[in-house]
Coordinates of C-alpha atoms in Angstrom, one line a residue:
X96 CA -35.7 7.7 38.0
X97 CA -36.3 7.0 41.8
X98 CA -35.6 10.6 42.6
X99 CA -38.9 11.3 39.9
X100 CA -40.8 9.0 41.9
X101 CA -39.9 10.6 45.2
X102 CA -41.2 14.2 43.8
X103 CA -44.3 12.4 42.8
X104 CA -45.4 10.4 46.3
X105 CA -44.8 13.3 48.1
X106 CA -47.3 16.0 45.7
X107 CA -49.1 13.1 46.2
X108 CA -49.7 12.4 49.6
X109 CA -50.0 16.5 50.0
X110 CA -52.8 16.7 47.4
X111 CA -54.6 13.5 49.0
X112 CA -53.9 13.9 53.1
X113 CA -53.4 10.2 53.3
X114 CA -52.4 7.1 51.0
X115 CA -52.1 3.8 51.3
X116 CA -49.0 1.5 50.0
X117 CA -51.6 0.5 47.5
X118 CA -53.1 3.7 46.5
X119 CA -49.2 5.1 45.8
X120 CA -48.4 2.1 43.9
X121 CA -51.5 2.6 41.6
X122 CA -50.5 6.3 41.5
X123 CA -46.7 5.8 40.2
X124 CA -47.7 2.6 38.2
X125 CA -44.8 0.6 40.5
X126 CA -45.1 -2.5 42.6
X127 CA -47.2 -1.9 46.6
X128 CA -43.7 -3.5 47.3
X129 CA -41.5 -0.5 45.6
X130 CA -44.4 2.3 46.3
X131 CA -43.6 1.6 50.5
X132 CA -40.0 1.7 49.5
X133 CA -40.2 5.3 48.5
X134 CA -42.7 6.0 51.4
X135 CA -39.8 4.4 54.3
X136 CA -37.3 6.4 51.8
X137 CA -39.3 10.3 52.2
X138 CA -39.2 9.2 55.7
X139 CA -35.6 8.6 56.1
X140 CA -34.8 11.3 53.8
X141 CA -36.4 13.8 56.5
X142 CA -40.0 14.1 55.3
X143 CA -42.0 14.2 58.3
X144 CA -44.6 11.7 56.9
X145 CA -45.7 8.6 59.4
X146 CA -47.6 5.7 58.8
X147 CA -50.6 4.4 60.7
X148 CA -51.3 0.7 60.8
X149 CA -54.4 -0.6 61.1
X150 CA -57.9 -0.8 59.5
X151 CA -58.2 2.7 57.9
X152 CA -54.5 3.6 58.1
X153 CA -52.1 5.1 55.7
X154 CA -49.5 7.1 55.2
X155 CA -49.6 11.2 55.8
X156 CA -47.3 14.4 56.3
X157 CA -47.3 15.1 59.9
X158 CA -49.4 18.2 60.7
X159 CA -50.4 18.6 57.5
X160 CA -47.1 19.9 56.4
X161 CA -46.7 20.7 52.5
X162 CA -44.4 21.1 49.9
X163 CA -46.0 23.0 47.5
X164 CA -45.6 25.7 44.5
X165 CA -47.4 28.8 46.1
X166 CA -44.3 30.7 45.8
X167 CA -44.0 30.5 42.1
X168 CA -45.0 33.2 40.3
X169 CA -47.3 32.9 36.6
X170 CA -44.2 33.5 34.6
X171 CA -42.0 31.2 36.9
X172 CA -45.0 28.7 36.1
X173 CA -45.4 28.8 32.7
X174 CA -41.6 29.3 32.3
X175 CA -41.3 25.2 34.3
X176 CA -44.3 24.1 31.4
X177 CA -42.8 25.4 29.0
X178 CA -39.1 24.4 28.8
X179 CA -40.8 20.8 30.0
X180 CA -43.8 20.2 28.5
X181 CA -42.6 19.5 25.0
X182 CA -43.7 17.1 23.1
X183 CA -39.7 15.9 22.7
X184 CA -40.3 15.4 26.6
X185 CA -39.6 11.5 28.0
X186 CA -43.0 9.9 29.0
X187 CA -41.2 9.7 32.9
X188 CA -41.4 14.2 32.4
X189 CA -44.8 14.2 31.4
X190 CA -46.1 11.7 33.6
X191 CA -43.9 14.0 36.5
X192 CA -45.9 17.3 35.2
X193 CA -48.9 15.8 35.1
X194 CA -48.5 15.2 38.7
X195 CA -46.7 18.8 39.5
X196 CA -49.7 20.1 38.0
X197 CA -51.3 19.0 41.0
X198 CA -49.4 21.3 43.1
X199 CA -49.8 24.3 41.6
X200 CA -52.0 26.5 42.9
X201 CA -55.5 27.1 41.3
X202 CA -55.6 30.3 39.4
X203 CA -52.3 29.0 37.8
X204 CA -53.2 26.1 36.2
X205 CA -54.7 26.9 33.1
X206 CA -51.3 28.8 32.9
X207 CA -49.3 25.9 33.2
X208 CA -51.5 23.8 30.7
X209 CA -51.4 26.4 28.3
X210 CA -47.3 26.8 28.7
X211 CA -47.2 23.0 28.4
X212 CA -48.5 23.0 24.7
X213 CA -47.2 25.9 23.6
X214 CA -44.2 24.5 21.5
X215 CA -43.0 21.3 20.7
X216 CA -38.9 19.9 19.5
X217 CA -38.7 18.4 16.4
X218 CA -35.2 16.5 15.7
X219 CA -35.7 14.5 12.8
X220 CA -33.0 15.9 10.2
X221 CA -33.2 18.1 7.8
X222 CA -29.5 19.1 7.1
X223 CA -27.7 19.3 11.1
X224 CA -26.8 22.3 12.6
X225 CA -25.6 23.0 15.7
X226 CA -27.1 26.5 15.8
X227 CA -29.9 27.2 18.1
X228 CA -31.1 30.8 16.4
X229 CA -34.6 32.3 16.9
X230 CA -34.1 36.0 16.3
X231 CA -34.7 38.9 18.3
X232 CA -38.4 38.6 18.0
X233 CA -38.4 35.2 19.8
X234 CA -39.2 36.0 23.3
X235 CA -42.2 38.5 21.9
X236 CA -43.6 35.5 19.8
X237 CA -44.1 32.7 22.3
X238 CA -45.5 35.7 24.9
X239 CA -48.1 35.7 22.3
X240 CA -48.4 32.1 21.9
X241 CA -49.1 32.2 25.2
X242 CA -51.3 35.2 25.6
X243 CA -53.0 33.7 22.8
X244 CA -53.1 37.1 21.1
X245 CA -53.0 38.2 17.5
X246 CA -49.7 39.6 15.8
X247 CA -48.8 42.3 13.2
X248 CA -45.7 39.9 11.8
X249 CA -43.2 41.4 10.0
X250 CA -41.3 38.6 7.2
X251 CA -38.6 38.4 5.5
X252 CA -38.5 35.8 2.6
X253 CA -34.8 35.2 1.2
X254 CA -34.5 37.4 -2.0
X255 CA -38.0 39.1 -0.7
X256 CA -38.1 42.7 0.6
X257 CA -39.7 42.7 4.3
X258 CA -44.0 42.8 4.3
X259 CA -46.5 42.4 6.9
X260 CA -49.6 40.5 8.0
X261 CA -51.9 39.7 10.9
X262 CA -51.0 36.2 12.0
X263 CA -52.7 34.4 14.8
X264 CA -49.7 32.7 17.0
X265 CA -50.4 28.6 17.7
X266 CA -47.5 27.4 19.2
X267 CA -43.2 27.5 18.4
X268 CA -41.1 24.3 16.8
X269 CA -37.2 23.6 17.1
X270 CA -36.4 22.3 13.9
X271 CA -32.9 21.0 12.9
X272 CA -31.5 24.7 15.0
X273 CA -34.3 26.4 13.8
X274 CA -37.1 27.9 15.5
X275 CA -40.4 28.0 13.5
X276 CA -43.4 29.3 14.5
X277 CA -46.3 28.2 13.4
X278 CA -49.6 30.0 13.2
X279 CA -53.2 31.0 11.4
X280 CA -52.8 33.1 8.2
X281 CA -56.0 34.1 5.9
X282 CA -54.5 31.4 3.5
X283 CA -54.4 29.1 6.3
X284 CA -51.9 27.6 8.5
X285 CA -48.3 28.4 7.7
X286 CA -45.2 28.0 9.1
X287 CA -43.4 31.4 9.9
X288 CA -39.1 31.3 10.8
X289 CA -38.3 33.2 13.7
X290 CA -34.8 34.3 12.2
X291 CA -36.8 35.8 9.3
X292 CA -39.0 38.1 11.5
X293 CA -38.6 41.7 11.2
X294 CA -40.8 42.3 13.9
X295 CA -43.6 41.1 15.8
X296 CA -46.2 43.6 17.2
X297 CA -49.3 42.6 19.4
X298 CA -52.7 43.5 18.0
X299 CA -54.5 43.0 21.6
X300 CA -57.3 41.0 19.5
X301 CA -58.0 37.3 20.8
X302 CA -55.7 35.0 18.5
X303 CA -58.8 32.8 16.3
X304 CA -57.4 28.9 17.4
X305 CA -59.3 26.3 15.8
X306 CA -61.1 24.2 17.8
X307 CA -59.3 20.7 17.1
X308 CA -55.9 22.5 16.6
X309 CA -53.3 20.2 17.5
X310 CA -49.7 21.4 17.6
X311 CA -47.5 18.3 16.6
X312 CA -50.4 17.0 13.8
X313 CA -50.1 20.5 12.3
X314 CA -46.2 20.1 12.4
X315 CA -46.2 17.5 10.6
X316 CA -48.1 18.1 8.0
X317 CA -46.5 21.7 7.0
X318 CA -42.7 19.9 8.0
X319 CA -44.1 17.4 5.0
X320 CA -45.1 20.3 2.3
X321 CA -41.5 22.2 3.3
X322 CA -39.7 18.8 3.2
X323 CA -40.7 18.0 -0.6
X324 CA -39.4 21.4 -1.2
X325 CA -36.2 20.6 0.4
X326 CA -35.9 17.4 -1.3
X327 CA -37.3 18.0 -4.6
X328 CA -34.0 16.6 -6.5
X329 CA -32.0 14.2 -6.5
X330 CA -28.4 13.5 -8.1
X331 CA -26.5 10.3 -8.6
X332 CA -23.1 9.7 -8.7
X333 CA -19.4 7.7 -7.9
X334 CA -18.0 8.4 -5.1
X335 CA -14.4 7.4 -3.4
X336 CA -14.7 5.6 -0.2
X337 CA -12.3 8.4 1.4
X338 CA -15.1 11.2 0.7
X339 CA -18.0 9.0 2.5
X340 CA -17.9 10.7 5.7
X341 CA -17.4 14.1 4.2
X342 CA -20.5 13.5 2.4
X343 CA -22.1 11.8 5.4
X344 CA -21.7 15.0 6.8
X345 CA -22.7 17.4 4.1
X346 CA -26.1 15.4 3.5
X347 CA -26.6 13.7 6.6
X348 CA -30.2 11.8 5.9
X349 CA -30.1 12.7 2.6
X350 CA -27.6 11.2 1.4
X351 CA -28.2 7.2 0.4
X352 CA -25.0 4.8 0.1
X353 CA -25.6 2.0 -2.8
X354 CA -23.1 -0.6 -4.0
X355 CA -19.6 -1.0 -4.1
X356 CA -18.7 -0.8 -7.9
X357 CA -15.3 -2.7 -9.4
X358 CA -13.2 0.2 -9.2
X359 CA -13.6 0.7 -5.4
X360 CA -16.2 3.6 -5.7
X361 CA -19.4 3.9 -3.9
X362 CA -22.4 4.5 -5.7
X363 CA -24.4 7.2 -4.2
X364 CA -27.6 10.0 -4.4
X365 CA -27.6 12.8 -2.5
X366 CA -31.4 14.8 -2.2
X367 CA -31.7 18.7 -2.0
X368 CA -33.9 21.4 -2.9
X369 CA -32.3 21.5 -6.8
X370 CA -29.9 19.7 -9.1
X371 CA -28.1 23.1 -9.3
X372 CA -27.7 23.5 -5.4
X373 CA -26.6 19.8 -5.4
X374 CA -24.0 20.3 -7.8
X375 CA -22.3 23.1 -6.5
X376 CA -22.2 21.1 -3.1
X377 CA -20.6 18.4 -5.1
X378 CA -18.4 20.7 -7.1
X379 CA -15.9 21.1 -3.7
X380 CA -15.2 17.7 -3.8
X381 CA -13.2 17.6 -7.2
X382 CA -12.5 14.7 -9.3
X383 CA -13.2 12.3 -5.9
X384 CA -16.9 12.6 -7.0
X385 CA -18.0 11.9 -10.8
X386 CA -22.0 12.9 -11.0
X387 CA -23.8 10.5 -13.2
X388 CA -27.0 12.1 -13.6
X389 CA -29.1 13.8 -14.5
X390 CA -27.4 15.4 -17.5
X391 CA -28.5 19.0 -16.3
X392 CA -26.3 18.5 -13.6
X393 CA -23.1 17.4 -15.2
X394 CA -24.1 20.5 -17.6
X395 CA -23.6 23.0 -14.7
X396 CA -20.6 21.7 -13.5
X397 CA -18.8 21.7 -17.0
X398 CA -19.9 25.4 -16.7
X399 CA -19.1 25.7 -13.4
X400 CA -15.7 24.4 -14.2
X401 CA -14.9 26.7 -17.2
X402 CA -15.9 29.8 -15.3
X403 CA -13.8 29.3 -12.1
X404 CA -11.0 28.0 -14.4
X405 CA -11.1 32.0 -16.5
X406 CA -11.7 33.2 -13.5
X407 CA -8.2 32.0 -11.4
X408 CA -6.2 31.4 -14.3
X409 CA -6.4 34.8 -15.4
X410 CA -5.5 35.8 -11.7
X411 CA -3.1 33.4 -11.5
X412 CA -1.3 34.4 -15.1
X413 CA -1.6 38.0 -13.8
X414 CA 0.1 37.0 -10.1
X415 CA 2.8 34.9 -12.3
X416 CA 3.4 38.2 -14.8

């Protein structure tokens, strides 16, 4: 991380003229010792920064020079905060903005805080995917978040047919290759996903942000309401050591592993939205997998299993005749 703390004396010493050892060390939370390491280092490195010894010395860029951020532009700003400021980020990035934030230049800066809340990476697992989707509506959504402006949203629930409402945009989550967004409703908060919008069409009104509204404590508590939907049931059953890492996969965190039983099986229970949905995951498996329980989902899949078995052997008699 020395090349982080290199970034970080030199916005320093440009935002305070001149610094002691001391001062630097304090600054970067390092040693006086490793603080005029970095310091000998800019110098070395090309940095015209000198130090004056003596009562009242320091260290300073040589006629004033600077290294600064008046170049970037508001978007180029909040586009930094905002693929950085995360609250997925490393305490060594956000301790590094804090201190960028320093450079940037005035009118920017409520900019860049606002960009740095604006969304927030969730990676607990909720079923793995490598698929980063947010829609087409995406880039229109997070403009809002930042604009802090209202939003005619257009919504798609599965099974649903498309409807609108007036939504006010709070901030965007990454969730398991999902974006989510999540934002005021009349109801309340709710959580909106992007590959679900239809479109997204600003109202020009102020969006109405609660006072205390904090990103990552609203996250959590609507991930927790969607969560017990997602793993409202469970199913138990015997499982051939083989098929562990198949199921490993299928479930990831949902699945638990129990004891080895005499016959060389795994007990197991895998959680999901239903006993039907679980079942049918189950079903590919064959005979390496023998559900236990409940008796709802044995049911299905004795019904599952005469159904496919009409199904194919009447195309297979057919293919044979």
């Amino acid at each position: 991380m020395r090349a982080d703390r290199l970034v970080a004396a030199l916005l320093f010493l440009q935002a305070r003229g001149r610094v002691t050892a001391a001062e630097l060390a304090a600054e970067l939370e390092v040693s006086e010792r490793t603080a005029r390491r970095d310091l000998e280092a800019l110098l070395a490195s090309g940095v015209p920064v000198y130090a004056q010894r003596g009562r009242g010395g320091g260290w300073q860029l040589v006629g004033g020079a600077r290294t600064d951020l008046t170049g970037l532009t508001s978007p180029e700003v909040q586009a930094l905060f905002l693929a950085a400021g995360s609250s997925g980020a490393s305490p060594e990035l956000r301790s590094a903005l804090r201190k960028l934030l320093r450079a940037v230049p005035e009118p920017l800066r409520p900019h860049a805080e606002a960009a740095s809340r604006a969304r927030i990476v969730d990676e607990l697992d909720w079923s793995r995917t490598a698929v980063t989707e947010g829609g087409p509506h995406r880039t229109a959504l997070e403009r809002a978040v930042l604009d802090g402006v209202r939003v005619r949203l257009g919504y798609a629930r599965p099974g649903h047919e498309p409807h609108e409402r007036t939504v006010d945009p709070l901030g965007l989550v990454l969730k398991a290759g999902h974006w989510y967004m999540v934002a005021g409703t009349s109801e309340g908060l709710r959580s909106f996903r992007l590959g679900r919008v239809t479109s997204a069409e600003p109202t020009g009104e102020p969006v109405r942000r609660p006072a205390d509204f904090d990103l990552a404590a609203a996250w959590r508590s609507l991930a927790t309401r969607l969560e017990d939907r997602l793993l409202a049931a469970t199913v138990t059953a015997r499982a051939d050591q083989d098929t562990l890492p198949v199921l490993q996969r299928l479930f990831g965190g949902r699945l638990s592993i129990g004891r080895l039983l005499a016959d060389g099986r795994r007990e197991i229970e895998a959680a999901g939205p239903s006993v039907e949905v679980l079942a049918a995951q189950l079903a590919g498996l064959g005979t390496q997998v023998e559900v236990v329980g409940p008796p709802q989902a044995r049911d299905y899949l004795a019904r599952l299993g005469r159904e496919l078995m009409a199904h194919y052997g009447a195309l297979h008699e057919a293919a044979a005749a």
